[in-house]
Amino acid sequence: MPVPHGPKPPPMFVQNKDRWTELRKRCAEKKIQFSQARNSVQGLKLQAKTVADFKNLQNLLVSCSFKFHTYSLKEEREIRVVLRGVPKEIPVDEVKEDLLAQNLPVQSVRRILNRSREPLDLVLVSGTAEANDKATKAAFFKIRSVCSLSGVKAEQPRKRALPGQCHNCQSYGHSSRHCFHSARCVKCLGDHGTAQCTRNKDTDGPPACVLCKQKGHTANYLGCPRAPKRPPPPEKAVPRRAPARPVSSTFSYARAAAGPRNAPPAAKNIPTPADDLSQLVSIITVIDTGELAILAKKIPYRREPDGKTNLPN
């Protein structure tokens, strides 16, 4: 019977490509197995087979001072819930105390701000990683009251449209929690962390970006050429339509709404007595009366004893 596979661990991206031979030998000694290892833009992408291989590989990379980044395991990801309807006038510390009193493993509570940096009636609640199970998740999404105020609604946090930026190396696509690259400053080109920067904005001139190496903006500036850009919205398909016919000034809306009409059958030209009489009169008017008298004399006839005149047979 085959052993069921566990959850797939996240990949690791190692920056030290020149140390691949060393890393491969050390993994063979530690019996760390990969399902995939290939070159990528972010570095050597290593996909461990199991969660145990992932943890052993991470410990090996840290102990040997490799520069790499990775992501959280599924069971280590913290619970995050947005609570809608929590008044902005209530401090987040009181909200956290109330949630802890409801036996919820809360790690932090943060007030959500709008683009103008003004507080909203929304808080982001993060649970502890140890309580990342189905029952605890269900309990977080069943929150209906905070600080004795009902009408609170728990929602899933919205996904970011752009990838997040690491506060350690200033690169995009991963967080500082699982970043083991060299620290870089967000304000200058120095090889130090942002907290260790001694730059003075009043005397040292404009900032410099460690990503594009240009002066005039910091590394977290969204207008930087190296910053990710929002994808363009998809174009809506325009339905094809037949070209409209020209509108006639004599064609009314009532005729258009009535639809097509069948033409009436053509009337048959049936002659009437009045038509025959008018045709006879027109013939008579053409013949001269003098010619009629001459014609009558030429026609032979005889008179009968009863006074009637008959034409010869």
mmCIF file of C-alpha atoms in Angstrom:
data_model
loop_
_atom_site.group_PDB
_atom_site.id
_atom_site.type_symbol
_atom_site.label_atom_id
_atom_site.label_comp_id
_atom_site.label_asym_id
_atom_site.label_seq_id
_atom_site.Cartn_x
_atom_site.Cartn_y
_atom_site.Cartn_z
ATOM 1 C CA MET A 1 0.000 0.000 0.000
ATOM 2 C CA PRO A 2 1.563 3.323 -1.025
ATOM 3 C CA VAL A 3 2.361 5.816 1.702
ATOM 4 C CA PRO A 4 0.220 8.963 1.303
ATOM 5 C CA HIS A 5 2.200 12.094 0.510
ATOM 6 C CA GLY A 6 2.031 15.033 2.901
ATOM 7 C CA PRO A 7 1.581 18.673 1.968
ATOM 8 C CA LYS A 8 3.992 20.016 -0.628
ATOM 9 C CA PRO A 9 6.610 22.282 0.982
ATOM 10 C CA PRO A 10 7.378 25.691 -0.554
ATOM 11 C CA PRO A 11 10.441 26.148 -2.790
ATOM 12 C CA MET A 12 13.742 27.742 -1.820
ATOM 13 C CA PHE A 13 15.709 30.185 -3.978
ATOM 14 C CA VAL A 14 19.462 30.079 -3.358
ATOM 15 C CA GLN A 15 21.478 33.047 -4.619
ATOM 16 C CA ASN A 16 24.927 31.387 -4.444
ATOM 17 C CA LYS A 17 24.965 29.659 -7.825
ATOM 18 C CA ASP A 18 28.744 29.244 -7.658
ATOM 19 C CA ARG A 19 28.365 27.002 -4.589
ATOM 20 C CA TRP A 20 25.956 24.505 -6.168
ATOM 21 C CA THR A 21 28.491 21.652 -6.220
ATOM 22 C CA GLU A 22 29.192 22.167 -2.527
ATOM 23 C CA LEU A 23 25.502 22.290 -1.697
ATOM 24 C CA ARG A 24 24.712 19.153 -3.669
ATOM 25 C CA LYS A 25 27.405 17.178 -1.838
ATOM 26 C CA ARG A 26 26.246 18.379 1.560
ATOM 27 C CA CYS A 27 22.637 17.434 0.747
ATOM 28 C CA ALA A 28 23.785 13.950 -0.267
ATOM 29 C CA GLU A 29 25.617 13.594 3.045
ATOM 30 C CA LYS A 30 22.521 14.703 4.987
ATOM 31 C CA LYS A 31 20.254 12.550 2.763
ATOM 32 C CA ILE A 32 18.166 15.577 1.814
ATOM 33 C CA GLN A 33 16.125 14.798 -1.285
ATOM 34 C CA PHE A 34 14.828 17.160 -3.984
ATOM 35 C CA SER A 35 11.933 16.671 -6.334
ATOM 36 C CA GLN A 36 13.283 19.494 -8.514
ATOM 37 C CA ALA A 37 16.396 21.666 -8.755
ATOM 38 C CA ARG A 38 16.779 24.147 -11.609
ATOM 39 C CA ASN A 39 18.124 27.557 -12.500
ATOM 40 C CA SER A 40 15.796 30.594 -12.386
ATOM 41 C CA VAL A 41 15.915 34.378 -12.424
ATOM 42 C CA GLN A 42 15.685 34.501 -8.623
ATOM 43 C CA GLY A 43 18.448 31.936 -8.143
ATOM 44 C CA LEU A 44 18.678 28.159 -7.854
ATOM 45 C CA LYS A 45 15.146 26.919 -7.239
ATOM 46 C CA LEU A 46 15.179 23.888 -4.929
ATOM 47 C CA GLN A 47 11.987 21.933 -4.275
ATOM 48 C CA ALA A 48 12.293 19.560 -1.314
ATOM 49 C CA LYS A 49 10.320 16.325 -1.435
ATOM 50 C CA THR A 50 8.870 16.364 2.081
ATOM 51 C CA VAL A 51 8.423 18.812 4.938
ATOM 52 C CA ALA A 52 11.248 17.069 6.802
ATOM 53 C CA ASP A 53 13.569 17.593 3.825
ATOM 54 C CA PHE A 54 12.496 21.240 3.715
ATOM 55 C CA LYS A 55 13.388 21.845 7.369
ATOM 56 C CA ASN A 56 16.703 19.992 7.090
ATOM 57 C CA LEU A 57 17.614 21.921 3.946
ATOM 58 C CA GLN A 58 16.760 25.242 5.568
ATOM 59 C CA ASN A 59 18.931 24.445 8.597
ATOM 60 C CA LEU A 60 21.781 23.409 6.281
ATOM 61 C CA LEU A 61 21.612 26.619 4.258
ATOM 62 C CA VAL A 62 21.589 28.762 7.394
ATOM 63 C CA SER A 63 24.493 26.919 9.022
ATOM 64 C CA CYS A 64 26.599 27.150 5.829
ATOM 65 C CA SER A 65 25.812 30.879 5.343
ATOM 66 C CA PHE A 66 24.017 30.506 2.023
ATOM 67 C CA LYS A 67 22.007 33.483 0.783
ATOM 68 C CA PHE A 68 18.452 32.402 0.044
ATOM 69 C CA HIS A 69 14.782 33.078 0.661
ATOM 70 C CA THR A 70 11.758 30.840 1.039
ATOM 71 C CA TYR A 71 8.177 30.902 2.309
ATOM 72 C CA SER A 72 6.161 29.656 5.280
ATOM 73 C CA LEU A 73 4.976 26.105 5.574
ATOM 74 C CA LYS A 74 1.239 25.686 5.388
ATOM 75 C CA GLU A 75 0.985 24.604 9.028
ATOM 76 C CA GLU A 76 3.105 27.580 10.131
ATOM 77 C CA ARG A 77 1.071 30.271 8.429
ATOM 78 C CA GLU A 78 -0.666 32.526 10.899
ATOM 79 C CA ILE A 79 -4.418 33.027 10.924
ATOM 80 C CA ARG A 80 -5.441 36.439 9.626
ATOM 81 C CA VAL A 81 -8.974 37.793 9.929
ATOM 82 C CA VAL A 82 -10.424 41.245 9.250
ATOM 83 C CA LEU A 83 -13.069 42.375 11.747
ATOM 84 C CA ARG A 84 -15.500 44.880 10.272
ATOM 85 C CA GLY A 85 -17.549 47.119 12.553
ATOM 86 C CA VAL A 86 -15.006 47.770 15.328
ATOM 87 C CA PRO A 87 -15.151 51.534 16.085
ATOM 88 C CA LYS A 88 -11.910 53.354 15.354
ATOM 89 C CA GLU A 89 -12.206 55.094 18.718
ATOM 90 C CA ILE A 90 -11.501 51.817 20.579
ATOM 91 C CA PRO A 91 -7.749 51.160 21.076
ATOM 92 C CA VAL A 92 -6.406 47.986 19.506
ATOM 93 C CA ASP A 93 -4.991 46.884 22.873
ATOM 94 C CA GLU A 94 -8.507 46.684 24.289
ATOM 95 C CA VAL A 95 -9.645 44.719 21.250
ATOM 96 C CA LYS A 96 -6.807 42.233 21.749
ATOM 97 C CA GLU A 97 -7.608 41.807 25.451
ATOM 98 C CA ASP A 98 -11.260 41.144 24.666
ATOM 99 C CA LEU A 99 -10.405 38.536 22.023
ATOM 100 C CA LEU A 100 -8.008 36.803 24.410
ATOM 101 C CA ALA A 101 -10.827 36.747 26.971
ATOM 102 C CA GLN A 102 -12.884 34.879 24.341
ATOM 103 C CA ASN A 103 -10.194 32.124 24.400
ATOM 104 C CA LEU A 104 -8.863 33.040 20.948
ATOM 105 C CA PRO A 105 -5.078 32.640 20.385
ATOM 106 C CA VAL A 106 -4.483 36.213 19.198
ATOM 107 C CA GLN A 107 -0.948 37.335 18.437
ATOM 108 C CA SER A 108 -1.538 40.908 17.242
ATOM 109 C CA VAL A 109 -4.303 43.379 16.360
ATOM 110 C CA ARG A 110 -3.694 46.236 13.937
ATOM 111 C CA ARG A 111 -5.968 49.090 12.897
ATOM 112 C CA ILE A 112 -6.509 49.335 9.131
ATOM 113 C CA LEU A 113 -5.985 52.763 7.532
ATOM 114 C CA ASN A 114 -7.228 54.216 4.274
ATOM 115 C CA ARG A 115 -5.067 55.808 1.584
ATOM 116 C CA SER A 116 -5.113 59.096 3.470
ATOM 117 C CA ARG A 117 -3.705 57.313 6.550
ATOM 118 C CA GLU A 118 -6.960 57.780 8.434
ATOM 119 C CA PRO A 119 -8.200 54.953 10.720
ATOM 120 C CA LEU A 120 -11.212 52.896 9.671
ATOM 121 C CA ASP A 121 -13.690 50.750 11.581
ATOM 122 C CA LEU A 122 -11.620 47.723 10.541
ATOM 123 C CA VAL A 123 -8.971 45.761 12.430
ATOM 124 C CA LEU A 124 -6.634 43.015 11.215
ATOM 125 C CA VAL A 125 -6.340 40.179 13.726
ATOM 126 C CA SER A 126 -3.409 37.750 13.486
ATOM 127 C CA GLY A 127 -3.477 34.459 15.360
ATOM 128 C CA THR A 128 -0.553 32.423 16.600
ATOM 129 C CA ALA A 129 1.029 29.918 14.231
ATOM 130 C CA GLU A 130 0.630 27.094 16.766
ATOM 131 C CA ALA A 131 -3.151 27.362 16.594
ATOM 132 C CA ASN A 132 -3.383 27.041 12.803
ATOM 133 C CA ASP A 133 -5.986 24.288 12.633
ATOM 134 C CA LYS A 134 -9.500 24.034 11.237
ATOM 135 C CA ALA A 135 -11.264 24.402 14.581
ATOM 136 C CA THR A 136 -9.333 27.553 15.500
ATOM 137 C CA LYS A 137 -9.895 29.065 12.056
ATOM 138 C CA ALA A 138 -13.608 28.436 12.370
ATOM 139 C CA ALA A 139 -13.609 30.099 15.803
ATOM 140 C CA PHE A 140 -11.965 33.235 14.399
ATOM 141 C CA PHE A 141 -14.518 33.545 11.616
ATOM 142 C CA LYS A 142 -17.370 33.116 14.111
ATOM 143 C CA ILE A 143 -16.522 36.342 15.960
ATOM 144 C CA ARG A 144 -19.694 38.416 16.229
ATOM 145 C CA SER A 145 -18.939 40.812 19.121
ATOM 146 C CA VAL A 146 -15.917 42.776 20.360
ATOM 147 C CA CYS A 147 -15.783 44.729 23.628
ATOM 148 C CA SER A 148 -19.494 43.943 24.208
ATOM 149 C CA LEU A 149 -20.401 45.484 20.833
ATOM 150 C CA SER A 150 -22.431 43.268 18.521
ATOM 151 C CA GLY A 151 -22.709 43.518 14.752
ATOM 152 C CA VAL A 152 -19.049 42.692 14.139
ATOM 153 C CA LYS A 153 -18.374 40.698 10.972
ATOM 154 C CA ALA A 154 -15.288 38.540 10.333
ATOM 155 C CA GLU A 155 -13.973 38.533 6.761
ATOM 156 C CA GLN A 156 -11.092 37.090 4.773
ATOM 157 C CA PRO A 157 -8.327 39.655 4.135
ATOM 158 C CA ARG A 158 -8.149 40.935 0.587
ATOM 159 C CA LYS A 159 -5.272 39.728 -1.522
ATOM 160 C CA ARG A 160 -2.763 42.306 -2.636
ATOM 161 C CA ALA A 161 -2.793 43.273 -6.278
ATOM 162 C CA LEU A 162 1.018 43.552 -6.247
ATOM 163 C CA PRO A 163 3.616 41.267 -4.629
ATOM 164 C CA GLY A 164 4.914 42.359 -1.248
ATOM 165 C CA GLN A 165 8.362 43.834 -0.663
ATOM 166 C CA CYS A 166 10.943 42.376 1.687
ATOM 167 C CA HIS A 167 12.086 44.839 4.377
ATOM 168 C CA ASN A 168 15.452 43.065 4.646
ATOM 169 C CA CYS A 169 16.808 42.926 1.063
ATOM 170 C CA GLN A 170 14.189 45.286 -0.495
ATOM 171 C CA SER A 171 13.352 42.748 -3.237
ATOM 172 C CA TYR A 172 9.787 41.909 -4.218
ATOM 173 C CA GLY A 173 8.029 38.556 -3.959
ATOM 174 C CA HIS A 174 8.866 37.415 -0.419
ATOM 175 C CA SER A 175 8.857 38.694 3.165
ATOM 176 C CA SER A 176 11.693 39.451 5.574
ATOM 177 C CA ARG A 177 10.530 36.651 7.874
ATOM 178 C CA HIS A 178 12.041 34.007 5.577
ATOM 179 C CA CYS A 179 14.741 36.119 3.905
ATOM 180 C CA PHE A 180 18.407 35.205 4.456
ATOM 181 C CA HIS A 181 19.910 37.549 1.861
ATOM 182 C CA SER A 182 22.269 40.372 2.746
ATOM 183 C CA ALA A 183 20.483 43.329 4.294
ATOM 184 C CA ARG A 184 20.105 46.399 2.084
ATOM 185 C CA CYS A 185 18.986 49.904 2.965
ATOM 186 C CA VAL A 186 15.757 51.341 1.605
ATOM 187 C CA LYS A 187 17.164 54.890 1.528
ATOM 188 C CA CYS A 188 20.711 54.581 0.187
ATOM 189 C CA LEU A 189 23.091 52.238 -1.647
ATOM 190 C CA GLY A 190 24.912 51.093 1.474
ATOM 191 C CA ASP A 191 25.271 47.407 2.407
ATOM 192 C CA HIS A 192 23.442 47.724 5.697
ATOM 193 C CA GLY A 193 19.920 47.458 7.006
ATOM 194 C CA THR A 194 17.549 50.394 7.056
ATOM 195 C CA ALA A 195 17.711 50.606 10.851
ATOM 196 C CA GLN A 196 21.519 50.999 10.738
ATOM 197 C CA CYS A 197 21.443 53.793 8.132
ATOM 198 C CA THR A 198 23.028 57.069 9.302
ATOM 199 C CA ARG A 199 21.966 59.115 6.308
ATOM 200 C CA ASN A 200 20.649 62.619 6.984
ATOM 201 C CA LYS A 201 17.999 63.755 4.510
ATOM 202 C CA ASP A 202 18.824 67.429 5.157
ATOM 203 C CA THR A 203 22.574 67.224 4.518
ATOM 204 C CA ASP A 204 23.165 64.085 2.426
ATOM 205 C CA GLY A 205 21.027 65.043 -0.563
ATOM 206 C CA PRO A 206 18.292 62.997 -2.246
ATOM 207 C CA PRO A 207 17.896 59.278 -1.483
ATOM 208 C CA ALA A 208 19.049 56.493 -3.789
ATOM 209 C CA CYS A 209 17.334 53.259 -4.812
ATOM 210 C CA VAL A 210 19.218 50.013 -4.264
ATOM 211 C CA LEU A 211 17.108 48.261 -6.926
ATOM 212 C CA CYS A 212 17.622 50.512 -9.966
ATOM 213 C CA LYS A 213 20.757 52.316 -8.643
ATOM 214 C CA GLN A 214 19.229 55.711 -9.432
ATOM 215 C CA LYS A 215 19.007 58.750 -7.190
ATOM 216 C CA GLY A 216 15.855 60.684 -6.421
ATOM 217 C CA HIS A 217 13.655 58.004 -4.820
ATOM 218 C CA THR A 218 13.769 55.267 -2.214
ATOM 219 C CA ALA A 219 13.645 51.520 -2.880
ATOM 220 C CA ASN A 220 9.984 51.282 -1.871
ATOM 221 C CA TYR A 221 8.876 53.874 -4.450
ATOM 222 C CA LEU A 222 6.178 52.342 -6.669
ATOM 223 C CA GLY A 223 7.297 54.497 -9.587
ATOM 224 C CA CYS A 224 10.706 52.797 -9.623
ATOM 225 C CA PRO A 225 11.525 51.066 -12.948
ATOM 226 C CA ARG A 226 12.201 47.829 -11.029
ATOM 227 C CA ALA A 227 8.955 47.937 -9.055
ATOM 228 C CA PRO A 228 6.164 45.576 -10.170
ATOM 229 C CA LYS A 229 3.408 47.184 -12.197
ATOM 230 C CA ARG A 230 -0.297 46.548 -12.066
ATOM 231 C CA PRO A 231 -1.542 44.474 -14.994
ATOM 232 C CA PRO A 232 -3.859 46.347 -17.373
ATOM 233 C CA PRO A 233 -7.554 45.584 -16.946
ATOM 234 C CA PRO A 234 -8.891 43.020 -19.399
ATOM 235 C CA GLU A 235 -10.563 44.482 -22.449
ATOM 236 C CA LYS A 236 -14.251 43.774 -22.744
ATOM 237 C CA ALA A 237 -15.292 42.038 -25.929
ATOM 238 C CA VAL A 238 -17.482 44.332 -28.009
ATOM 239 C CA PRO A 239 -20.309 42.403 -29.716
ATOM 240 C CA ARG A 240 -20.406 42.771 -33.452
ATOM 241 C CA ARG A 241 -23.457 44.564 -34.783
ATOM 242 C CA ALA A 242 -24.732 45.191 -38.285
ATOM 243 C CA PRO A 243 -24.385 48.807 -39.452
ATOM 244 C CA ALA A 244 -27.478 50.869 -38.761
ATOM 245 C CA ARG A 245 -29.645 51.882 -41.689
ATOM 246 C CA PRO A 246 -29.982 55.611 -42.405
ATOM 247 C CA VAL A 247 -33.017 57.159 -40.754
ATOM 248 C CA SER A 248 -35.595 58.630 -43.124
ATOM 249 C CA SER A 249 -37.450 61.772 -42.133
ATOM 250 C CA THR A 250 -40.694 60.338 -43.576
ATOM 251 C CA PHE A 251 -40.364 57.013 -41.789
ATOM 252 C CA SER A 252 -42.157 57.252 -38.427
ATOM 253 C CA TYR A 253 -41.570 55.204 -35.261
ATOM 254 C CA ALA A 254 -45.091 53.761 -35.517
ATOM 255 C CA ARG A 255 -44.310 52.301 -38.942
ATOM 256 C CA ALA A 256 -41.016 50.887 -37.693
ATOM 257 C CA ALA A 257 -42.670 49.269 -34.652
ATOM 258 C CA ALA A 258 -45.492 47.826 -36.762
ATOM 259 C CA GLY A 259 -43.045 45.711 -38.740
ATOM 260 C CA PRO A 260 -43.187 44.812 -42.432
ATOM 261 C CA ARG A 261 -46.535 44.787 -44.183
ATOM 262 C CA ASN A 262 -47.583 42.726 -47.179
ATOM 263 C CA ALA A 263 -48.442 44.764 -50.256
ATOM 264 C CA PRO A 264 -52.138 44.462 -51.314
ATOM 265 C CA PRO A 265 -52.774 42.425 -54.502
ATOM 266 C CA ALA A 266 -53.039 44.412 -57.696
ATOM 267 C CA ALA A 267 -56.655 45.083 -58.774
ATOM 268 C CA LYS A 268 -57.785 43.418 -62.013
ATOM 269 C CA ASN A 269 -58.794 45.798 -64.861
ATOM 270 C CA ILE A 270 -62.421 44.682 -65.407
ATOM 271 C CA PRO A 271 -64.260 46.817 -68.059
ATOM 272 C CA THR A 272 -67.579 48.392 -67.033
ATOM 273 C CA PRO A 273 -70.548 49.595 -69.227
ATOM 274 C CA ALA A 274 -69.456 53.147 -68.689
ATOM 275 C CA ASP A 275 -66.009 52.275 -70.063
ATOM 276 C CA ASP A 276 -67.597 50.660 -73.174
ATOM 277 C CA LEU A 277 -69.805 53.707 -73.787
ATOM 278 C CA SER A 278 -66.930 56.145 -73.471
ATOM 279 C CA GLN A 279 -64.864 54.039 -75.868
ATOM 280 C CA LEU A 280 -67.724 54.034 -78.420
ATOM 281 C CA VAL A 281 -68.134 57.792 -78.173
ATOM 282 C CA SER A 282 -64.431 58.297 -78.753
ATOM 283 C CA ILE A 283 -64.649 56.187 -81.929
ATOM 284 C CA ILE A 284 -67.656 58.103 -83.242
ATOM 285 C CA THR A 285 -66.005 61.453 -82.677
ATOM 286 C CA VAL A 286 -63.120 60.356 -84.859
ATOM 287 C CA ILE A 287 -65.434 59.587 -87.880
ATOM 288 C CA ASP A 288 -66.699 62.604 -89.800
ATOM 289 C CA THR A 289 -70.507 62.939 -90.048
ATOM 290 C CA GLY A 290 -70.287 63.634 -93.790
ATOM 291 C CA GLU A 291 -68.503 60.375 -94.344
ATOM 292 C CA LEU A 292 -71.268 58.617 -92.398
ATOM 293 C CA ALA A 293 -73.889 59.965 -94.825
ATOM 294 C CA ILE A 294 -71.965 58.795 -97.895
ATOM 295 C CA LEU A 295 -71.415 55.416 -96.282
ATOM 296 C CA ALA A 296 -75.132 55.048 -95.537
ATOM 297 C CA LYS A 297 -76.068 55.678 -99.201
ATOM 298 C CA LYS A 298 -73.754 52.928 -100.375
ATOM 299 C CA ILE A 299 -75.339 50.309 -98.129
ATOM 300 C CA PRO A 300 -78.167 48.504 -100.098
ATOM 301 C CA TYR A 301 -81.482 47.924 -98.316
ATOM 302 C CA ARG A 302 -85.156 47.170 -99.195
ATOM 303 C CA ARG A 303 -88.309 48.332 -97.596
ATOM 304 C CA GLU A 304 -90.806 45.691 -96.445
ATOM 305 C CA PRO A 305 -94.625 46.000 -96.788
ATOM 306 C CA ASP A 306 -94.879 46.565 -93.054
ATOM 307 C CA GLY A 307 -92.682 49.629 -93.403
ATOM 308 C CA LYS A 308 -89.517 48.083 -91.931
ATOM 309 C CA THR A 309 -86.169 48.400 -93.626
ATOM 310 C CA ASN A 310 -83.970 45.319 -93.807
ATOM 311 C CA LEU A 311 -80.405 44.932 -94.883
ATOM 312 C CA PRO A 312 -79.735 42.323 -97.536
ATOM 313 C CA ASN A 313 -78.440 38.965 -96.420
#
